[in-house]
mmCIF file of C-alpha atoms in Angstrom:
data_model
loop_
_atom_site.group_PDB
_atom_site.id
_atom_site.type_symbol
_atom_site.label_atom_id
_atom_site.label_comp_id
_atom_site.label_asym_id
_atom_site.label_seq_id
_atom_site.Cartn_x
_atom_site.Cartn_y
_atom_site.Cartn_z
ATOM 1 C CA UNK C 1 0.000 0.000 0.000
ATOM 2 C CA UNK C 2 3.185 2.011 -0.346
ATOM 3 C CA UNK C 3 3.197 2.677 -3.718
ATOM 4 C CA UNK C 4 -0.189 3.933 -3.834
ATOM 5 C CA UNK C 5 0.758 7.323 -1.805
ATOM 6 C CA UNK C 6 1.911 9.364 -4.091
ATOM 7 C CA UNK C 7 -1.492 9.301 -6.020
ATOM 8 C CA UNK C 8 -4.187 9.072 -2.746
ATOM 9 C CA UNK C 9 -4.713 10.747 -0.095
ATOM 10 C CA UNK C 10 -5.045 9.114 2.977
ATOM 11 C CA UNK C 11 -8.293 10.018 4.377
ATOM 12 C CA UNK C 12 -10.722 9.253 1.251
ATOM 13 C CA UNK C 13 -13.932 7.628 1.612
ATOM 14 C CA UNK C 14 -15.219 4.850 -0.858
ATOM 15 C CA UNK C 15 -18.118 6.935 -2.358
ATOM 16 C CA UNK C 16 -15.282 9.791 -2.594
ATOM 17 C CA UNK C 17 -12.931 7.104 -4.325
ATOM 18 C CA UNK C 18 -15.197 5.977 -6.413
ATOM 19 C CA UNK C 19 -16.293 9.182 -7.690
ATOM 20 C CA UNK C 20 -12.425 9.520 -8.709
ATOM 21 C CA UNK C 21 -12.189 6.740 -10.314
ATOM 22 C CA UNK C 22 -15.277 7.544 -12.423
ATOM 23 C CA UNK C 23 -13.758 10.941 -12.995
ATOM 24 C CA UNK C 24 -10.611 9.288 -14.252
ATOM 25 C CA UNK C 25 -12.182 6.343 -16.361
ATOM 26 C CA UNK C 26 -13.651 9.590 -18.400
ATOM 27 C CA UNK C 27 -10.838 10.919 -18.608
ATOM 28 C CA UNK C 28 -8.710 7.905 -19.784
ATOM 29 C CA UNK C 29 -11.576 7.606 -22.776
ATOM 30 C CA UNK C 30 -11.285 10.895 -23.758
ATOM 31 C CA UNK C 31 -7.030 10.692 -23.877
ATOM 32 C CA UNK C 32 -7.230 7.481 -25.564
ATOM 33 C CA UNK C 33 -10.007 9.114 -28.400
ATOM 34 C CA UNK C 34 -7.520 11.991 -28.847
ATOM 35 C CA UNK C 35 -5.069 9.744 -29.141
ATOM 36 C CA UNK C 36 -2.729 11.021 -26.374
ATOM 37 C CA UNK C 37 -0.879 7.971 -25.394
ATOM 38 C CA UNK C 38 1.373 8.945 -22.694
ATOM 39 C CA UNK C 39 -1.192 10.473 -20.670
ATOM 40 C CA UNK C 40 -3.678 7.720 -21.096
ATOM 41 C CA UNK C 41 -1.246 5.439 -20.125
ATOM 42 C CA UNK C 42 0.205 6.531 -17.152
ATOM 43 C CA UNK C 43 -3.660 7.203 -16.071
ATOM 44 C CA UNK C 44 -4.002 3.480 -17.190
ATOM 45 C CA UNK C 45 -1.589 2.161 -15.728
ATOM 46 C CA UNK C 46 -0.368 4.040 -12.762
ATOM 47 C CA UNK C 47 -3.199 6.046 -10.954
ATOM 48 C CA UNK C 48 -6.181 4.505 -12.128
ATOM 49 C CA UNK C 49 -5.640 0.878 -10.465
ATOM 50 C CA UNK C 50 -4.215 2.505 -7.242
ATOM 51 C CA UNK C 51 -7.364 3.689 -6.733
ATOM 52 C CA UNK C 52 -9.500 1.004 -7.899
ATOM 53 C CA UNK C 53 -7.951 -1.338 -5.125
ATOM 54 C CA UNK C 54 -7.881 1.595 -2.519
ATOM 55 C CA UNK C 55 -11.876 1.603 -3.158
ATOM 56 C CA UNK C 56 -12.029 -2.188 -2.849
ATOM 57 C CA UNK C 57 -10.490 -2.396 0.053
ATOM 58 C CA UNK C 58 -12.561 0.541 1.832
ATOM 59 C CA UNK C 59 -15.950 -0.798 0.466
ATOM 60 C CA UNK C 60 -18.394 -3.058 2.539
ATOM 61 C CA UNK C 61 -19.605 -4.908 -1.105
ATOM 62 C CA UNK C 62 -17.462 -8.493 -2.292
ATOM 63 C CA UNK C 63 -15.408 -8.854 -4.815
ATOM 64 C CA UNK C 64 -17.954 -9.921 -7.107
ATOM 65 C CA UNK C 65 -20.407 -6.874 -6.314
ATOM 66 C CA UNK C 66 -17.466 -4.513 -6.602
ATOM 67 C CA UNK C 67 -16.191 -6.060 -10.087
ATOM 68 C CA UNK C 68 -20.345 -6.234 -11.548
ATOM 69 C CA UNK C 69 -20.108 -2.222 -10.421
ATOM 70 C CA UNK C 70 -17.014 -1.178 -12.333
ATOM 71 C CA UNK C 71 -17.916 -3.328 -15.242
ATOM 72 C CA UNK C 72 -21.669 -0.843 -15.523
ATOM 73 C CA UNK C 73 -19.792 1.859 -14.639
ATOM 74 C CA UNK C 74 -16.660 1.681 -17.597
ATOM 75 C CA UNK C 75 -19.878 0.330 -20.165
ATOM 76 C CA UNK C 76 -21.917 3.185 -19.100
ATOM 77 C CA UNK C 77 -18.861 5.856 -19.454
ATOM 78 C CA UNK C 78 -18.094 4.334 -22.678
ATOM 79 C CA UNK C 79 -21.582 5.057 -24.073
ATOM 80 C CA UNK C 80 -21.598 8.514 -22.460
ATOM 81 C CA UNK C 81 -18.315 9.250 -24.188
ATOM 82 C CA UNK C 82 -19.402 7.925 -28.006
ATOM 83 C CA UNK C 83 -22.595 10.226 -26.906
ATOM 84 C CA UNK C 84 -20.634 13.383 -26.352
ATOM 85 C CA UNK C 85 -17.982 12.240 -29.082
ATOM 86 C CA UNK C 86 -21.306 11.869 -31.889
ATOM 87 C CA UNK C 87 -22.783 15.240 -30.514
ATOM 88 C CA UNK C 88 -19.049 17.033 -30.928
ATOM 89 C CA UNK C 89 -19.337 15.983 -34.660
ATOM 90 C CA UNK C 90 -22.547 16.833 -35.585
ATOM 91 C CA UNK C 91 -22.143 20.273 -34.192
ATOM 92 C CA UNK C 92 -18.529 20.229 -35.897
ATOM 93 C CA UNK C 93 -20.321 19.744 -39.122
ATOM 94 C CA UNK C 94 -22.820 22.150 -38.687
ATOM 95 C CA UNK C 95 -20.640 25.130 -37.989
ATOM 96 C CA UNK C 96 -18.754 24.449 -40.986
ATOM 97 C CA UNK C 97 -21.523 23.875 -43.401
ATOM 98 C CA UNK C 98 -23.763 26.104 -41.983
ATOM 99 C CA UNK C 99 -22.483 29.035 -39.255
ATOM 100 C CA UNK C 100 -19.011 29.235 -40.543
ATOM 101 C CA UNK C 101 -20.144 30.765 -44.157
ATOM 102 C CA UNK C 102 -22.944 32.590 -42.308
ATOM 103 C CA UNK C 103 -20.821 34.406 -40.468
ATOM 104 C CA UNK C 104 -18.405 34.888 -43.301
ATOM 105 C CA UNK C 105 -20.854 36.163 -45.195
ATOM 106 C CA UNK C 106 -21.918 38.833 -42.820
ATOM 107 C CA UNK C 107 -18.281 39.621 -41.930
ATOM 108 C CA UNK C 108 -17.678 40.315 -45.973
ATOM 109 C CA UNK C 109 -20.616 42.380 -46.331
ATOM 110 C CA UNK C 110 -19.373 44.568 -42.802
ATOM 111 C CA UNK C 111 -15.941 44.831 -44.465
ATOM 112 C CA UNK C 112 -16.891 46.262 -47.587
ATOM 113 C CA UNK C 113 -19.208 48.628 -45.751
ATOM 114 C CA UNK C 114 -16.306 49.702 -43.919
ATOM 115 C CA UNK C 115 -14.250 50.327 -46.753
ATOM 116 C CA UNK C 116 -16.916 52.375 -49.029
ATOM 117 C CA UNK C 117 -17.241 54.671 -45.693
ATOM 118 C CA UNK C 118 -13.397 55.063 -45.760
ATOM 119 C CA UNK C 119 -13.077 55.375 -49.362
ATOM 120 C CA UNK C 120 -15.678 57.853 -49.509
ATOM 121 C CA UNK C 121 -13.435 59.387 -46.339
ATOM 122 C CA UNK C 122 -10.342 59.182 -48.909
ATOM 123 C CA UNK C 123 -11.676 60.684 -51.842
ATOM 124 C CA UNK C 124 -10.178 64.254 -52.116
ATOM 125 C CA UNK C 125 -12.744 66.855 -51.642
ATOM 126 C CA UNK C 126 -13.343 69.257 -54.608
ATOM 127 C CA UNK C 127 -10.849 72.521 -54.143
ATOM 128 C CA UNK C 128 -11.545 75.596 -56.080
ATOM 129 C CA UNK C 129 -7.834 76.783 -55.838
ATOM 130 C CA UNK C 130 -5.099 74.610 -55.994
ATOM 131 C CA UNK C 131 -3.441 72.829 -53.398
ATOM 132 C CA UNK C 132 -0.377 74.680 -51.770
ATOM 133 C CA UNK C 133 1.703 71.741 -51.734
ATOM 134 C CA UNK C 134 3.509 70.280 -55.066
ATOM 135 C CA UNK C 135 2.007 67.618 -56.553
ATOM 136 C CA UNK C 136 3.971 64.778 -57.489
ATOM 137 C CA UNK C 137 4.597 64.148 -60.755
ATOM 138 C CA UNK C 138 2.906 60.600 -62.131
ATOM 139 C CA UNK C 139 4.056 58.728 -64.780
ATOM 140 C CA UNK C 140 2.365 55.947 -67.053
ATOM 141 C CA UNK C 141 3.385 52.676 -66.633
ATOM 142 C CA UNK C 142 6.086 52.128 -69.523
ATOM 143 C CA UNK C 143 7.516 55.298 -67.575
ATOM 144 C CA UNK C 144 7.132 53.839 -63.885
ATOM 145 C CA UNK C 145 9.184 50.654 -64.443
ATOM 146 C CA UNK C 146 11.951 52.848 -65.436
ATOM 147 C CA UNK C 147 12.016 55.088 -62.548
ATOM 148 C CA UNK C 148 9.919 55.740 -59.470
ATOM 149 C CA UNK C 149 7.688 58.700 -58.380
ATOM 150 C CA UNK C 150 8.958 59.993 -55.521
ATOM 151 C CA UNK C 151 6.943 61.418 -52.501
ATOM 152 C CA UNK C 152 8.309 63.182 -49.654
ATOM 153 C CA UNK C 153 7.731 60.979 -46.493
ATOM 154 C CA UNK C 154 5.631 63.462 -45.009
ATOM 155 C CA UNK C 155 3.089 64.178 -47.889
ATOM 156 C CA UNK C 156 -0.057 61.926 -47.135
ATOM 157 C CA UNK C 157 -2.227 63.539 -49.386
ATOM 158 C CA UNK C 158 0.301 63.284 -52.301
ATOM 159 C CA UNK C 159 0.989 59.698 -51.234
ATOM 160 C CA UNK C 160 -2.948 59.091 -51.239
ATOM 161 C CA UNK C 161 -3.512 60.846 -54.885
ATOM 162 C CA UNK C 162 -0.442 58.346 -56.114
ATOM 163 C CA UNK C 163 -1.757 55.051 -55.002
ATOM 164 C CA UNK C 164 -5.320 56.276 -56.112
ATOM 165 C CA UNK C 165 -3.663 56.888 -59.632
ATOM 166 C CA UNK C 166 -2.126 54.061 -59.489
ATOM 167 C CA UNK C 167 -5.274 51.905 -59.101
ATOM 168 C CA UNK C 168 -6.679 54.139 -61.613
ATOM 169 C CA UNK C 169 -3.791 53.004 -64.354
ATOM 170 C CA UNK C 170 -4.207 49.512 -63.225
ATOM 171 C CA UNK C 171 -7.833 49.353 -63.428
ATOM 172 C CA UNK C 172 -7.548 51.229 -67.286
ATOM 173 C CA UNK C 173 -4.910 48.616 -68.549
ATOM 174 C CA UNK C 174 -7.382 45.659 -66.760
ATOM 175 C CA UNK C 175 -9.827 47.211 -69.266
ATOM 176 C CA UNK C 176 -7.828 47.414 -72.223
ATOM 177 C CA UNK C 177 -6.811 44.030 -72.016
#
């Protein structure tokens, strides 16, 4: 009864073990469906049995009553498990086929209502005069490969009216393709 210290305490009752061991039958079935073998095992083998023989030794019932009650109790966690397991799926399958894309969906349509607010945010307000600021100077494409427009770091609105030109060109030679 050495051995069994390190996983028992010392002052457990036998409807307290056997709640434990319940507890860690589950758990061994749900390690050994996710397939992690050196935690199912050392449950298995090591902690498991310690405290299936600390119970049988504590409890009033024979051997026979005791091995009829852990034989229910390991069929009826089994079924509880493929249960849970069967449930997990179906609502795996569901989210993909159905709330996954619904959600994507909705998220798309939020995104591009986002961006036409900030585009219409971006788009450079009519000026009667013109701007104080140089404007860079923007070169077609054959041009652009070349050489690069340069910006000063500072200038957003210049650096705005390039990349807005920019799509512009790239949308016009999309079309003339």
């Amino acid at each position: 009864m050495a051995e069994l210290a390190p996983y028992l305490p010392t002052a457990r009752t036998p409807d307290a073990l056997w709640q434990r061991i319940v507890q860690d039958y589950r758990q061994l079935c749900v390690l050994q469906r996710q397939a992690r073998r050196a935690e199912s095992d050392r449950l298995l083998r090591d902690e498991l049995p310690a405290r299936i023989l600390a119970w049988a030794e504590q409890d009033d019932a024979d051997g026979a009553e005791q091995a009829r009650r852990l034989d229910e109790m390991f069929q009826q966690e089994q079924r509880r498990l493929a249960d849970v397991w069967l449930l997990q799926e179906l609502l795996e399958q569901r989210l993909r086929t159905e709330l996954l894309p619904a959600l994507s969906a909705r998220i798309d349509v939020e995104v591009q209502r986002a961006v036409k607010r900030n585009a219409s945010c971006l788009a450079p307000a009519p000026v009667a005069a013109p701007a104080p600021q140089p404007m860079p100077t923007i070169l077609p494409l054959a041009e652009t490969s070349s050489r690069s427009t340069r910006v000063p770091v500072g200038d957003i609105p210049s650096i705005i009216d390039l990349i807005f030109e920019n799509e512009r060109q790239s949308g016009a030679r999309h079309l003339a393709a």
